[in-house]
Amino acid sequence: MKKVRISINILYYFSFIMIVFLNYIGHSKISELYPSLLLHRNKLILISVLLLSIKIICGEIKKRNILIMCSLIILITIIYFNINNIFIYLNFLALILLIFGLRGIQLRNIIKIWIIEIGILMFFNQILFLLGYLPDLLIVRSGQERSQVGYIFTSLGANYAFQFTLIYLLYREINVKYIELILLFLLNYYFYFQTDTKSAYYFSLLVLLLFIVIKNIKISYKVSNLINKYILLIGIMIPSYFSYFYDPNRDMYNEINQLLTGRLYLGNLALNKNGVSLFGQPQDWVLNDKVTVDNPYFYVDSSFLTIAIYYGVILLSIIVLGYYILGNHKYIKGNIVYTVIFSVLVLHATFDPQFLEIVYNPMLLYLGLLFHDNIVGD
């Protein structure tokens, strides 16, 4: 029986690795060298979805969990018909199955696998870039040259470095050594120097400084529990308020908008143009080669505004509710490491779009604690 369970668990690990890899490749310029990877990406994600389905079917799952899982699948299917994006639909489907398929899987093992996989992919990507195999496009902003460092957007490398820092610290906890903190700082500084991506760099400095603090000072459990419950709600309210009330005639909003490289203006534009939706709506984002003089750049960077506008407030409300309930979980209560990592992750996501992507944020799988027992690991 134990051998059968181990064999079934292999399906989960393989699927997770495959999903992360396929999403990462779409962000790397490696996809320009091997475009066939993108051509078959949806098919390969679908295979991973089928393998996860087999894992769940062959394992034990409570009736309550089946009901919730099926309800979420119905919800994202409705969203799919509204946004008409099969790649996003398959990734949402995979995420739901990864969460409900966690029975018998240790979260720490998944976190470790993510760290190793992303670390190898980032290293390999940089080697190809430095050797000249990946094309580069220097973009000048405010007199500062920004390199793509092997990614399709200039900010992606820095964001991967930031997310890697968060998840590495989540795994190492307060046992992390100062030399490791220094190496993580150097990693983030390299990408900041190359890409001038300020938000990822500053938030990486914040989390590194906070870890120095919690290694030396004991933080109240009550403060930790309060933050765990409400930080996501705060993270949603910040971009929503400032984007909705953005007024170009007021100096304060203009200064914040400039500091955030136009994010308030773009959020306000999206809210006025389409508003939020219940079950998602199509968006005509204007990126890359679509940008012209008559068709300016248009994209909402805030993870939470994007969810509310593009995927719908129903999905956003479920995410908020899930993490609020998670704040009462015995593993999360008083867990200052989780508090620091998740808080910085949420604050960064207020004006950056990576929160709902498993390739960036494996902490989404912590929602599995609501449905499974004994999955944390040592």
CSV table of N, CA, C and O in Angstrom, one decimal, residues 8-20 52 55 95 97-99 101-119 167-168 170-171 358-368 375-378:
chain,number,residue,atom,x,y,z
A,8,ILE,N,2.0,7.0,-6.7
A,8,ILE,CA,1.0,8.0,-7.0
A,8,ILE,C,1.5,9.4,-6.7
A,8,ILE,O,1.3,10.3,-7.5
A,9,ASN,N,2.3,9.5,-5.6
A,9,ASN,CA,2.9,10.8,-5.3
A,9,ASN,C,3.8,11.3,-6.4
A,9,ASN,O,4.0,12.5,-6.6
A,10,ILE,N,4.5,10.4,-7.0
A,10,ILE,CA,5.4,10.7,-8.1
A,10,ILE,C,4.7,11.5,-9.2
A,10,ILE,O,5.2,12.4,-9.8
A,11,LEU,N,3.4,11.2,-9.5
A,11,LEU,CA,2.6,11.9,-10.4
A,11,LEU,C,2.5,13.3,-10.1
A,11,LEU,O,2.5,14.2,-10.9
A,12,TYR,N,2.3,13.6,-8.8
A,12,TYR,CA,2.2,15.0,-8.2
A,12,TYR,C,3.5,15.7,-8.5
A,12,TYR,O,3.4,16.8,-9.0
A,13,TYR,N,4.6,15.2,-8.0
A,13,TYR,CA,5.9,15.8,-8.1
A,13,TYR,C,6.2,16.1,-9.6
A,13,TYR,O,6.7,17.2,-9.9
A,14,PHE,N,6.0,15.1,-10.4
A,14,PHE,CA,6.3,15.3,-11.9
A,14,PHE,C,5.4,16.4,-12.5
A,14,PHE,O,5.9,17.3,-13.2
A,15,SER,N,4.2,16.5,-12.1
A,15,SER,CA,3.3,17.5,-12.7
A,15,SER,C,3.7,18.9,-12.2
A,15,SER,O,3.7,19.8,-13.0
A,16,PHE,N,4.0,19.0,-10.9
A,16,PHE,CA,4.4,20.3,-10.4
A,16,PHE,C,5.7,20.8,-11.1
A,16,PHE,O,5.7,22.0,-11.5
A,17,ILE,N,6.7,19.9,-11.2
A,17,ILE,CA,7.9,20.3,-11.9
A,17,ILE,C,7.6,20.7,-13.4
A,17,ILE,O,8.1,21.7,-13.8
A,18,MET,N,6.7,20.0,-14.0
A,18,MET,CA,6.4,20.3,-15.4
A,18,MET,C,5.7,21.6,-15.6
A,18,MET,O,6.0,22.4,-16.4
A,19,ILE,N,4.7,21.9,-14.7
A,19,ILE,CA,4.0,23.1,-14.7
A,19,ILE,C,4.9,24.3,-14.5
A,19,ILE,O,4.8,25.4,-15.2
A,20,VAL,N,5.7,24.2,-13.5
A,20,VAL,CA,6.7,25.3,-13.2
A,20,VAL,C,7.6,25.6,-14.4
A,20,VAL,O,7.8,26.7,-14.8
A,52,LEU,N,-2.5,14.8,-12.4
A,52,LEU,CA,-2.9,15.3,-11.1
A,52,LEU,C,-4.3,14.7,-10.8
A,52,LEU,O,-4.6,14.3,-9.6
A,55,LYS,N,-3.9,11.2,-9.6
A,55,LYS,CA,-3.4,11.2,-8.3
A,55,LYS,C,-4.5,11.4,-7.3
A,55,LYS,O,-4.6,10.7,-6.2
A,95,LEU,N,-3.6,24.6,-10.7
A,95,LEU,CA,-3.4,25.1,-9.4
A,95,LEU,C,-4.4,24.5,-8.4
A,95,LEU,O,-4.1,24.1,-7.3
A,97,LEU,N,-6.0,21.6,-8.7
A,97,LEU,CA,-5.6,20.2,-8.5
A,97,LEU,C,-4.4,20.0,-7.7
A,97,LEU,O,-4.3,19.1,-6.9
A,98,LEU,N,-3.4,20.9,-7.8
A,98,LEU,CA,-2.2,20.9,-7.0
A,98,LEU,C,-2.6,21.1,-5.5
A,98,LEU,O,-2.0,20.5,-4.6
A,99,ILE,N,-3.5,22.0,-5.2
A,99,ILE,CA,-4.0,22.3,-3.8
A,99,ILE,C,-4.7,21.1,-3.3
A,99,ILE,O,-4.5,20.6,-2.1
A,101,GLY,N,-4.7,18.0,-4.4
A,101,GLY,CA,-4.0,16.8,-4.5
A,101,GLY,C,-2.8,16.6,-3.5
A,101,GLY,O,-2.0,15.7,-3.7
A,102,LEU,N,-2.7,17.5,-2.5
A,102,LEU,CA,-1.6,17.6,-1.6
A,102,LEU,C,-1.6,16.4,-0.6
A,102,LEU,O,-0.6,16.3,0.1
A,103,ARG,N,-2.7,15.7,-0.5
A,103,ARG,CA,-2.7,14.6,0.5
A,103,ARG,C,-1.6,13.7,0.3
A,103,ARG,O,-1.3,13.1,-0.8
A,104,GLY,N,-0.8,13.5,1.4
A,104,GLY,CA,0.4,12.6,1.3
A,104,GLY,C,1.6,13.2,0.8
A,104,GLY,O,2.7,12.6,0.7
A,105,ILE,N,1.5,14.5,0.5
A,105,ILE,CA,2.7,15.3,0.0
A,105,ILE,C,3.1,16.3,1.0
A,105,ILE,O,2.2,17.0,1.7
A,106,GLN,N,4.4,16.5,1.3
A,106,GLN,CA,4.8,17.4,2.3
A,106,GLN,C,5.1,18.8,1.6
A,106,GLN,O,5.9,18.8,0.6
A,107,LEU,N,4.6,19.8,2.2
A,107,LEU,CA,4.7,21.1,1.6
A,107,LEU,C,6.2,21.5,1.5
A,107,LEU,O,6.7,22.2,0.6
A,108,ARG,N,7.0,21.2,2.5
A,108,ARG,CA,8.4,21.5,2.5
A,108,ARG,C,9.1,20.9,1.4
A,108,ARG,O,10.1,21.4,0.8
A,109,ASN,N,8.7,19.7,1.0
A,109,ASN,CA,9.3,19.0,-0.1
A,109,ASN,C,9.0,19.8,-1.4
A,109,ASN,O,9.9,19.9,-2.3
A,110,ILE,N,7.8,20.3,-1.5
A,110,ILE,CA,7.4,21.0,-2.7
A,110,ILE,C,8.2,22.3,-2.8
A,110,ILE,O,8.6,22.8,-3.9
A,111,ILE,N,8.3,23.0,-1.6
A,111,ILE,CA,9.0,24.3,-1.6
A,111,ILE,C,10.5,24.0,-2.0
A,111,ILE,O,11.1,24.8,-2.7
A,112,LYS,N,11.1,22.9,-1.5
A,112,LYS,CA,12.5,22.6,-1.8
A,112,LYS,C,12.6,22.3,-3.3
A,112,LYS,O,13.6,22.8,-3.9
A,113,ILE,N,11.7,21.6,-3.9
A,113,ILE,CA,11.7,21.3,-5.3
A,113,ILE,C,11.6,22.6,-6.1
A,113,ILE,O,12.4,22.8,-7.1
A,114,TRP,N,10.7,23.5,-5.7
A,114,TRP,CA,10.6,24.8,-6.4
A,114,TRP,C,11.9,25.6,-6.4
A,114,TRP,O,12.4,26.1,-7.4
A,115,ILE,N,12.6,25.6,-5.2
A,115,ILE,CA,13.8,26.3,-5.0
A,115,ILE,C,14.9,25.7,-6.0
A,115,ILE,O,15.6,26.5,-6.7
A,116,ILE,N,15.0,24.4,-6.0
A,116,ILE,CA,16.0,23.8,-6.8
A,116,ILE,C,15.7,24.0,-8.3
A,116,ILE,O,16.6,24.3,-9.1
A,117,GLU,N,14.5,23.8,-8.7
A,117,GLU,CA,14.1,23.9,-10.1
A,117,GLU,C,14.3,25.4,-10.6
A,117,GLU,O,15.0,25.6,-11.6
A,118,ILE,N,13.8,26.4,-9.9
A,118,ILE,CA,13.9,27.8,-10.3
A,118,ILE,C,15.4,28.2,-10.2
A,118,ILE,O,15.9,28.9,-11.1
A,119,GLY,N,16.1,27.7,-9.2
A,119,GLY,CA,17.5,28.0,-9.1
A,119,GLY,C,18.3,27.5,-10.3
A,119,GLY,O,19.1,28.3,-10.9
A,167,ILE,N,11.1,32.6,-1.1
A,167,ILE,CA,10.8,31.2,-0.9
A,167,ILE,C,12.0,30.4,-0.3
A,167,ILE,O,11.9,29.5,0.5
A,168,TYR,N,13.2,30.9,-0.6
A,168,TYR,CA,14.4,30.3,0.0
A,168,TYR,C,14.4,30.6,1.5
A,168,TYR,O,14.7,29.7,2.4
A,170,LEU,N,11.7,31.3,3.3
A,170,LEU,CA,10.6,30.5,3.8
A,170,LEU,C,11.1,29.1,4.2
A,170,LEU,O,10.7,28.5,5.2
A,171,TYR,N,11.9,28.5,3.4
A,171,TYR,CA,12.4,27.1,3.6
A,171,TYR,C,13.4,27.1,4.7
A,171,TYR,O,13.4,26.2,5.6
A,358,ILE,N,1.8,30.1,-10.0
A,358,ILE,CA,2.5,29.2,-9.2
A,358,ILE,C,4.0,29.2,-9.5
A,358,ILE,O,4.9,28.8,-8.6
A,359,VAL,N,4.4,29.6,-10.7
A,359,VAL,CA,5.8,29.6,-11.0
A,359,VAL,C,6.6,30.7,-10.2
A,359,VAL,O,7.8,30.5,-10.0
A,360,TYR,N,5.9,31.7,-9.8
A,360,TYR,CA,6.5,32.7,-8.9
A,360,TYR,C,6.1,32.4,-7.4
A,360,TYR,O,6.9,32.7,-6.5
A,361,ASN,N,4.9,32.0,-7.2
A,361,ASN,CA,4.4,32.0,-5.8
A,361,ASN,C,3.9,30.6,-5.4
A,361,ASN,O,2.7,30.3,-5.4
A,362,PRO,N,4.8,29.7,-5.0
A,362,PRO,CA,4.4,28.4,-4.5
A,362,PRO,C,3.6,28.4,-3.2
A,362,PRO,O,3.1,27.4,-2.7
A,363,MET,N,3.6,29.6,-2.5
A,363,MET,CA,2.9,29.8,-1.3
A,363,MET,C,1.4,29.6,-1.5
A,363,MET,O,0.6,29.5,-0.5
A,364,LEU,N,1.0,29.7,-2.7
A,364,LEU,CA,-0.5,29.4,-3.0
A,364,LEU,C,-0.8,28.0,-2.5
A,364,LEU,O,-2.0,27.8,-2.1
A,365,LEU,N,0.1,27.1,-2.5
A,365,LEU,CA,-0.2,25.7,-2.1
A,365,LEU,C,-0.4,25.6,-0.6
A,365,LEU,O,-0.9,24.6,-0.1
A,366,TYR,N,-0.1,26.7,0.2
A,366,TYR,CA,-0.4,26.7,1.6
A,366,TYR,C,-1.9,26.6,1.9
A,366,TYR,O,-2.3,26.3,3.0
A,367,LEU,N,-2.7,27.0,0.9
A,367,LEU,CA,-4.1,26.9,1.0
A,367,LEU,C,-4.5,25.4,1.2
A,367,LEU,O,-5.6,25.1,1.7
A,368,GLY,N,-3.7,24.5,0.8
A,368,GLY,CA,-3.9,23.1,1.0
A,368,GLY,C,-4.0,22.7,2.4
A,368,GLY,O,-4.6,21.6,2.8
A,375,ILE,N,0.6,17.8,6.3
A,375,ILE,CA,1.3,17.9,5.0
A,375,ILE,C,2.4,19.0,5.0
A,375,ILE,O,3.0,19.3,4.0
A,376,VAL,N,2.7,19.5,6.2
A,376,VAL,CA,3.7,20.5,6.4
A,376,VAL,C,5.1,19.9,6.2
A,376,VAL,O,5.9,20.4,5.4
A,377,GLY,N,5.4,18.9,6.9
A,377,GLY,CA,6.7,18.3,6.8
A,377,GLY,C,7.7,18.8,7.9
A,377,GLY,O,7.3,19.8,8.5
A,378,ASP,N,8.8,18.2,8.0
A,378,ASP,CA,9.8,18.6,9.1
A,378,ASP,C,10.6,19.8,8.6
A,378,ASP,O,10.9,20.0,7.4
